[in-house]
Amino acid sequence: MARPRKPLLSTDRIVLAARELVDAEGLAAVSTRRLAAELGVSGPSLYNHFRTKDEILEAVADSVSAQVDLSMFENGHDRDWRTALHDWAVSYRRALRDHPNIVPVLARGPGRRPAGLRLADAVYGAMVDAGWPPAQATSIGALMRYFIMGSALGSFAGGFVDDASAYDPADYPHLGQAHLLAEQQEKVDERAFETGLRALLDGLAEQFARVTETTA
């Protein structure tokens, strides 16, 4: 009886295994030896696909960027630039929220990553097509990345302990309900993100009105 064949090693299999490892244990858990063990292959076989651990992490980061929806920026879409930017930001944050441990790698910028560059190209192109001057379109892409990445680096609500005794009213007279934040972490953080995003977009809309006035 023929022995069952092991699945062929591929770039996609390596990236998937590495992403699952990063999600579960963090960046430090990734090594070629550990990945080879997870995949049931010899360590040297990984080098046919990736030369270094850093290359693997770059590929993992790009696989997360590829999860971000860019359809709102496609030609023929009926969303205006503000709505498109909002919907894209929500999708981007969702991808980072699902894979928070890879955010430090993504925060370095797109580098040569294809999906990361497609993301930057889509946002920049949509803003220029909407009427933003190129320099300001670049700034919009940057500030959106700062905002979204920052929101994914940690939880505001999760940073408060759920022990009421930690908030002595003599020292912290306004934090009497702070111990309740942790149990409502997702709701608090989502509301904070949406509040900040809408405030940011309101400010951009005011700037855009001035831009269109000066170019009319």
PDB file of C-alpha atoms in Angstrom:
ATOM      1  CA  MET A   1       0.000   0.000   0.000  1.00  0.00           C
ATOM      2  CA  ALA A   2       1.432   3.361  -1.028  1.00  0.00           C
ATOM      3  CA  ARG A   3       2.446   5.705   1.784  1.00  0.00           C
ATOM      4  CA  PRO A   4       0.386   8.929   1.908  1.00  0.00           C
ATOM      5  CA  ARG A   5       2.268  11.786   0.355  1.00  0.00           C
ATOM      6  CA  LYS A   6       2.986  14.873   2.403  1.00  0.00           C
ATOM      7  CA  PRO A   7       1.597  18.092   0.920  1.00  0.00           C
ATOM      8  CA  LEU A   8       4.211  19.787  -1.206  1.00  0.00           C
ATOM      9  CA  LEU A   9       5.973  22.650   0.513  1.00  0.00           C
ATOM     10  CA  SER A  10       5.004  25.969  -1.000  1.00  0.00           C
ATOM     11  CA  THR A  11       5.405  29.651  -0.288  1.00  0.00           C
ATOM     12  CA  ASP A  12       1.732  29.892   0.646  1.00  0.00           C
ATOM     13  CA  ARG A  13       1.998  27.010   3.129  1.00  0.00           C
ATOM     14  CA  ILE A  14       5.015  28.581   4.796  1.00  0.00           C
ATOM     15  CA  VAL A  15       3.341  31.992   5.044  1.00  0.00           C
ATOM     16  CA  LEU A  16       0.147  30.496   6.455  1.00  0.00           C
ATOM     17  CA  ALA A  17       2.049  28.502   9.085  1.00  0.00           C
ATOM     18  CA  ALA A  18       4.156  31.540   9.993  1.00  0.00           C
ATOM     19  CA  ARG A  19       1.081  33.767  10.271  1.00  0.00           C
ATOM     20  CA  GLU A  20      -0.658  31.282  12.557  1.00  0.00           C
ATOM     21  CA  LEU A  21       2.477  31.124  14.695  1.00  0.00           C
ATOM     22  CA  VAL A  22       2.745  34.910  14.890  1.00  0.00           C
ATOM     23  CA  ASP A  23      -0.938  35.184  15.773  1.00  0.00           C
ATOM     24  CA  ALA A  24      -0.638  32.609  18.527  1.00  0.00           C
ATOM     25  CA  GLU A  25       2.765  33.374  20.034  1.00  0.00           C
ATOM     26  CA  GLY A  26       4.154  36.605  18.595  1.00  0.00           C
ATOM     27  CA  LEU A  27       7.057  37.543  16.350  1.00  0.00           C
ATOM     28  CA  ALA A  28       9.721  36.043  18.584  1.00  0.00           C
ATOM     29  CA  ALA A  29       8.244  32.564  18.139  1.00  0.00           C
ATOM     30  CA  VAL A  30       9.082  32.483  14.440  1.00  0.00           C
ATOM     31  CA  SER A  31      12.259  30.721  13.391  1.00  0.00           C
ATOM     32  CA  THR A  32      13.119  28.546  10.425  1.00  0.00           C
ATOM     33  CA  ARG A  33      13.621  25.587  12.759  1.00  0.00           C
ATOM     34  CA  ARG A  34      10.226  26.078  14.405  1.00  0.00           C
ATOM     35  CA  LEU A  35       8.461  26.538  11.077  1.00  0.00           C
ATOM     36  CA  ALA A  36      10.111  23.461   9.614  1.00  0.00           C
ATOM     37  CA  ALA A  37       8.879  21.441  12.581  1.00  0.00           C
ATOM     38  CA  GLU A  38       5.358  22.840  12.216  1.00  0.00           C
ATOM     39  CA  LEU A  39       5.342  21.958   8.527  1.00  0.00           C
ATOM     40  CA  GLY A  40       6.963  18.541   8.972  1.00  0.00           C
ATOM     41  CA  VAL A  41       9.909  19.323   6.707  1.00  0.00           C
ATOM     42  CA  SER A  42      13.638  19.785   7.092  1.00  0.00           C
ATOM     43  CA  GLY A  43      14.898  23.291   7.873  1.00  0.00           C
ATOM     44  CA  PRO A  44      16.986  23.687   4.689  1.00  0.00           C
ATOM     45  CA  SER A  45      13.925  23.075   2.511  1.00  0.00           C
ATOM     46  CA  LEU A  46      12.525  26.457   3.626  1.00  0.00           C
ATOM     47  CA  TYR A  47      15.470  28.210   2.017  1.00  0.00           C
ATOM     48  CA  ASN A  48      14.168  27.234  -1.398  1.00  0.00           C
ATOM     49  CA  HIS A  49      11.390  29.767  -0.739  1.00  0.00           C
ATOM     50  CA  PHE A  50      12.777  32.291   1.770  1.00  0.00           C
ATOM     51  CA  ARG A  51      16.371  33.186   2.529  1.00  0.00           C
ATOM     52  CA  THR A  52      15.814  34.593   6.022  1.00  0.00           C
ATOM     53  CA  LYS A  53      13.323  34.843   8.864  1.00  0.00           C
ATOM     54  CA  ASP A  54      12.857  38.527   8.036  1.00  0.00           C
ATOM     55  CA  GLU A  55      11.729  37.599   4.529  1.00  0.00           C
ATOM     56  CA  ILE A  56       9.146  35.259   6.017  1.00  0.00           C
ATOM     57  CA  LEU A  57       7.829  37.986   8.335  1.00  0.00           C
ATOM     58  CA  GLU A  58       7.659  40.425   5.429  1.00  0.00           C
ATOM     59  CA  ALA A  59       5.565  37.894   3.525  1.00  0.00           C
ATOM     60  CA  VAL A  60       3.305  37.395   6.538  1.00  0.00           C
ATOM     61  CA  ALA A  61       2.830  41.150   6.813  1.00  0.00           C
ATOM     62  CA  ASP A  62       1.964  41.354   3.127  1.00  0.00           C
ATOM     63  CA  SER A  63      -0.558  38.542   3.473  1.00  0.00           C
ATOM     64  CA  VAL A  64      -2.349  40.643   6.088  1.00  0.00           C
ATOM     65  CA  SER A  65      -2.278  43.732   3.850  1.00  0.00           C
ATOM     66  CA  ALA A  66      -3.865  41.589   1.148  1.00  0.00           C
ATOM     67  CA  GLN A  67      -6.890  41.074   3.439  1.00  0.00           C
ATOM     68  CA  VAL A  68      -7.740  44.787   3.337  1.00  0.00           C
ATOM     69  CA  ASP A  69     -10.678  45.584   1.043  1.00  0.00           C
ATOM     70  CA  LEU A  70      -9.738  48.021  -1.747  1.00  0.00           C
ATOM     71  CA  SER A  71     -12.878  47.627  -3.857  1.00  0.00           C
ATOM     72  CA  MET A  72     -14.216  51.030  -2.759  1.00  0.00           C
ATOM     73  CA  PHE A  73     -11.415  52.711  -4.714  1.00  0.00           C
ATOM     74  CA  GLU A  74     -12.072  50.919  -7.997  1.00  0.00           C
ATOM     75  CA  ASN A  75     -13.267  52.834 -11.048  1.00  0.00           C
ATOM     76  CA  GLY A  76     -17.017  52.959 -11.312  1.00  0.00           C
ATOM     77  CA  HIS A  77     -17.611  52.661  -7.579  1.00  0.00           C
ATOM     78  CA  ASP A  78     -20.330  55.033  -6.394  1.00  0.00           C
ATOM     79  CA  ARG A  79     -18.743  56.009  -3.049  1.00  0.00           C
ATOM     80  CA  ASP A  80     -17.289  59.520  -2.713  1.00  0.00           C
ATOM     81  CA  TRP A  81     -13.715  59.910  -1.447  1.00  0.00           C
ATOM     82  CA  ARG A  82     -14.784  60.405   2.177  1.00  0.00           C
ATOM     83  CA  THR A  83     -17.034  57.351   2.301  1.00  0.00           C
ATOM     84  CA  ALA A  84     -14.440  55.266   0.494  1.00  0.00           C
ATOM     85  CA  LEU A  85     -11.723  56.364   2.912  1.00  0.00           C
ATOM     86  CA  HIS A  86     -13.957  55.531   5.889  1.00  0.00           C
ATOM     87  CA  ASP A  87     -14.863  52.075   4.618  1.00  0.00           C
ATOM     88  CA  TRP A  88     -11.242  51.315   3.738  1.00  0.00           C
ATOM     89  CA  ALA A  89     -10.046  52.405   7.192  1.00  0.00           C
ATOM     90  CA  VAL A  90     -12.585  50.117   8.864  1.00  0.00           C
ATOM     91  CA  SER A  91     -11.461  47.181   6.718  1.00  0.00           C
ATOM     92  CA  TYR A  92      -7.792  47.965   7.357  1.00  0.00           C
ATOM     93  CA  ARG A  93      -8.287  48.117  11.121  1.00  0.00           C
ATOM     94  CA  ARG A  94     -10.245  44.864  11.047  1.00  0.00           C
ATOM     95  CA  ALA A  95      -7.332  43.105   9.348  1.00  0.00           C
ATOM     96  CA  LEU A  96      -4.879  44.474  11.914  1.00  0.00           C
ATOM     97  CA  ARG A  97      -7.195  43.633  14.803  1.00  0.00           C
ATOM     98  CA  ASP A  98      -7.302  40.019  13.583  1.00  0.00           C
ATOM     99  CA  HIS A  99      -3.484  39.882  13.392  1.00  0.00           C
ATOM    100  CA  PRO A 100      -2.184  42.372  15.996  1.00  0.00           C
ATOM    101  CA  ASN A 101       1.207  40.733  16.505  1.00  0.00           C
ATOM    102  CA  ILE A 102       2.334  41.522  12.956  1.00  0.00           C
ATOM    103  CA  VAL A 103       1.562  45.256  13.288  1.00  0.00           C
ATOM    104  CA  PRO A 104       5.163  46.221  14.231  1.00  0.00           C
ATOM    105  CA  VAL A 105       6.342  44.794  10.897  1.00  0.00           C
ATOM    106  CA  LEU A 106       3.566  46.522   8.951  1.00  0.00           C
ATOM    107  CA  ALA A 107       4.334  49.794  10.716  1.00  0.00           C
ATOM    108  CA  ARG A 108       7.721  49.956   8.977  1.00  0.00           C
ATOM    109  CA  GLY A 109       5.898  50.798   5.747  1.00  0.00           C
ATOM    110  CA  PRO A 110       5.254  48.792   2.585  1.00  0.00           C
ATOM    111  CA  GLY A 111       8.861  48.472   1.471  1.00  0.00           C
ATOM    112  CA  ARG A 112       8.779  46.122  -1.520  1.00  0.00           C
ATOM    113  CA  ARG A 113       5.671  44.215  -0.434  1.00  0.00           C
ATOM    114  CA  PRO A 114       3.246  43.921  -3.405  1.00  0.00           C
ATOM    115  CA  ALA A 115      -0.019  44.024  -1.431  1.00  0.00           C
ATOM    116  CA  GLY A 116       1.242  46.898   0.716  1.00  0.00           C
ATOM    117  CA  LEU A 117       2.216  48.866  -2.370  1.00  0.00           C
ATOM    118  CA  ARG A 118      -1.147  48.154  -4.025  1.00  0.00           C
ATOM    119  CA  LEU A 119      -2.831  49.489  -0.892  1.00  0.00           C
ATOM    120  CA  ALA A 120      -0.787  52.699  -0.945  1.00  0.00           C
ATOM    121  CA  ASP A 121      -1.342  53.098  -4.688  1.00  0.00           C
ATOM    122  CA  ALA A 122      -5.113  52.660  -4.355  1.00  0.00           C
ATOM    123  CA  VAL A 123      -5.478  55.273  -1.604  1.00  0.00           C
ATOM    124  CA  TYR A 124      -3.201  57.810  -3.262  1.00  0.00           C
ATOM    125  CA  GLY A 125      -4.779  57.340  -6.677  1.00  0.00           C
ATOM    126  CA  ALA A 126      -8.311  57.684  -5.320  1.00  0.00           C
ATOM    127  CA  MET A 127      -7.485  60.910  -3.494  1.00  0.00           C
ATOM    128  CA  VAL A 128      -5.829  62.469  -6.556  1.00  0.00           C
ATOM    129  CA  ASP A 129      -8.719  61.381  -8.767  1.00  0.00           C
ATOM    130  CA  ALA A 130     -11.128  62.989  -6.282  1.00  0.00           C
ATOM    131  CA  GLY A 131      -9.366  66.327  -6.662  1.00  0.00           C
ATOM    132  CA  TRP A 132      -6.787  66.384  -3.878  1.00  0.00           C
ATOM    133  CA  PRO A 133      -3.398  67.867  -4.865  1.00  0.00           C
ATOM    134  CA  PRO A 134      -0.724  65.137  -5.009  1.00  0.00           C
ATOM    135  CA  ALA A 135       1.198  66.407  -1.968  1.00  0.00           C
ATOM    136  CA  GLN A 136      -1.945  66.443   0.158  1.00  0.00           C
ATOM    137  CA  ALA A 137      -2.987  63.033  -1.146  1.00  0.00           C
ATOM    138  CA  THR A 138       0.344  61.713   0.099  1.00  0.00           C
ATOM    139  CA  SER A 139      -0.250  63.318   3.484  1.00  0.00           C
ATOM    140  CA  ILE A 140      -3.713  61.758   3.699  1.00  0.00           C
ATOM    141  CA  GLY A 141      -2.295  58.294   3.077  1.00  0.00           C
ATOM    142  CA  ALA A 142       0.319  58.891   5.778  1.00  0.00           C
ATOM    143  CA  LEU A 143      -2.036  60.263   8.418  1.00  0.00           C
ATOM    144  CA  MET A 144      -4.554  57.478   7.844  1.00  0.00           C
ATOM    145  CA  ARG A 145      -1.810  54.912   8.321  1.00  0.00           C
ATOM    146  CA  TYR A 146      -0.655  56.614  11.534  1.00  0.00           C
ATOM    147  CA  PHE A 147      -4.197  56.608  12.879  1.00  0.00           C
ATOM    148  CA  ILE A 148      -5.083  53.045  11.930  1.00  0.00           C
ATOM    149  CA  MET A 149      -1.751  51.548  12.980  1.00  0.00           C
ATOM    150  CA  GLY A 150      -1.879  53.400  16.279  1.00  0.00           C
ATOM    151  CA  SER A 151      -5.346  52.054  17.011  1.00  0.00           C
ATOM    152  CA  ALA A 152      -4.082  48.521  16.407  1.00  0.00           C
ATOM    153  CA  LEU A 153      -1.006  48.699  18.626  1.00  0.00           C
ATOM    154  CA  GLY A 154      -2.981  48.275  21.821  1.00  0.00           C
ATOM    155  CA  SER A 155      -6.344  48.578  23.512  1.00  0.00           C
ATOM    156  CA  PHE A 156      -7.208  51.741  25.424  1.00  0.00           C
ATOM    157  CA  ALA A 157      -9.937  50.029  27.419  1.00  0.00           C
ATOM    158  CA  GLY A 158      -7.840  46.917  27.995  1.00  0.00           C
ATOM    159  CA  GLY A 159      -5.166  49.042  29.639  1.00  0.00           C
ATOM    160  CA  PHE A 160      -7.292  49.610  32.739  1.00  0.00           C
ATOM    161  CA  VAL A 161      -7.370  46.922  35.438  1.00  0.00           C
ATOM    162  CA  ASP A 162     -10.775  45.623  36.529  1.00  0.00           C
ATOM    163  CA  ASP A 163     -10.045  46.262  40.220  1.00  0.00           C
ATOM    164  CA  ALA A 164     -12.027  49.185  41.625  1.00  0.00           C
ATOM    165  CA  SER A 165      -9.542  49.576  44.478  1.00  0.00           C
ATOM    166  CA  ALA A 166      -6.888  50.695  41.983  1.00  0.00           C
ATOM    167  CA  TYR A 167      -8.768  53.949  41.472  1.00  0.00           C
ATOM    168  CA  ASP A 168      -8.830  55.659  44.845  1.00  0.00           C
ATOM    169  CA  PRO A 169     -11.174  58.657  44.463  1.00  0.00           C
ATOM    170  CA  ALA A 170      -8.795  60.732  46.557  1.00  0.00           C
ATOM    171  CA  ASP A 171      -6.167  60.321  43.855  1.00  0.00           C
ATOM    172  CA  TYR A 172      -8.327  59.802  40.769  1.00  0.00           C
ATOM    173  CA  PRO A 173     -11.657  61.574  41.337  1.00  0.00           C
ATOM    174  CA  HIS A 174     -12.801  61.079  37.736  1.00  0.00           C
ATOM    175  CA  LEU A 175     -11.957  57.376  37.310  1.00  0.00           C
ATOM    176  CA  GLY A 176     -14.687  55.874  39.465  1.00  0.00           C
ATOM    177  CA  GLN A 177     -15.916  53.707  36.551  1.00  0.00           C
ATOM    178  CA  ALA A 178     -12.528  52.918  35.037  1.00  0.00           C
ATOM    179  CA  HIS A 179     -12.557  49.374  36.406  1.00  0.00           C
ATOM    180  CA  LEU A 180     -15.503  48.619  34.099  1.00  0.00           C
ATOM    181  CA  LEU A 181     -13.642  49.480  30.904  1.00  0.00           C
ATOM    182  CA  ALA A 182     -11.816  46.174  30.513  1.00  0.00           C
ATOM    183  CA  GLU A 183     -15.011  44.114  30.374  1.00  0.00           C
ATOM    184  CA  GLN A 184     -16.348  46.404  27.624  1.00  0.00           C
ATOM    185  CA  GLN A 185     -13.059  46.550  25.761  1.00  0.00           C
ATOM    186  CA  GLU A 186     -14.304  45.816  22.254  1.00  0.00           C
ATOM    187  CA  LYS A 187     -17.241  48.224  22.473  1.00  0.00           C
ATOM    188  CA  VAL A 188     -15.136  51.048  23.940  1.00  0.00           C
ATOM    189  CA  ASP A 189     -12.298  50.618  21.451  1.00  0.00           C
ATOM    190  CA  GLU A 190     -14.623  50.366  18.438  1.00  0.00           C
ATOM    191  CA  ARG A 191     -16.495  53.497  19.514  1.00  0.00           C
ATOM    192  CA  ALA A 192     -13.239  55.368  20.070  1.00  0.00           C
ATOM    193  CA  PHE A 193     -11.943  54.377  16.635  1.00  0.00           C
ATOM    194  CA  GLU A 194     -15.155  55.453  14.923  1.00  0.00           C
ATOM    195  CA  THR A 195     -15.200  58.758  16.832  1.00  0.00           C
ATOM    196  CA  GLY A 196     -11.618  59.520  15.862  1.00  0.00           C
ATOM    197  CA  LEU A 197     -12.121  58.436  12.269  1.00  0.00           C
ATOM    198  CA  ARG A 198     -15.174  60.641  11.800  1.00  0.00           C
ATOM    199  CA  ALA A 199     -13.405  63.607  13.396  1.00  0.00           C
ATOM    200  CA  LEU A 200     -10.440  63.065  11.100  1.00  0.00           C
ATOM    201  CA  LEU A 201     -12.668  62.852   8.024  1.00  0.00           C
ATOM    202  CA  ASP A 202     -14.615  65.953   9.101  1.00  0.00           C
ATOM    203  CA  GLY A 203     -11.346  67.871   9.217  1.00  0.00           C
ATOM    204  CA  LEU A 204     -10.309  66.570   5.810  1.00  0.00           C
ATOM    205  CA  ALA A 205     -13.690  67.540   4.358  1.00  0.00           C
ATOM    206  CA  GLU A 206     -13.145  71.116   5.544  1.00  0.00           C
ATOM    207  CA  GLN A 207      -9.700  71.156   3.948  1.00  0.00           C
ATOM    208  CA  PHE A 208     -11.100  69.725   0.726  1.00  0.00           C
ATOM    209  CA  ALA A 209     -13.730  72.473   0.555  1.00  0.00           C
ATOM    210  CA  ARG A 210     -10.943  75.053   0.738  1.00  0.00           C
ATOM    211  CA  VAL A 211      -8.911  73.203  -1.891  1.00  0.00           C
ATOM    212  CA  THR A 212     -11.818  73.140  -4.337  1.00  0.00           C
ATOM    213  CA  GLU A 213     -12.561  76.832  -3.698  1.00  0.00           C
ATOM    214  CA  THR A 214      -9.018  77.879  -4.566  1.00  0.00           C
ATOM    215  CA  THR A 215      -8.924  75.761  -7.726  1.00  0.00           C
ATOM    216  CA  ALA A 216     -12.420  76.725  -8.965  1.00  0.00           C
TER     217      ALA A 216
END
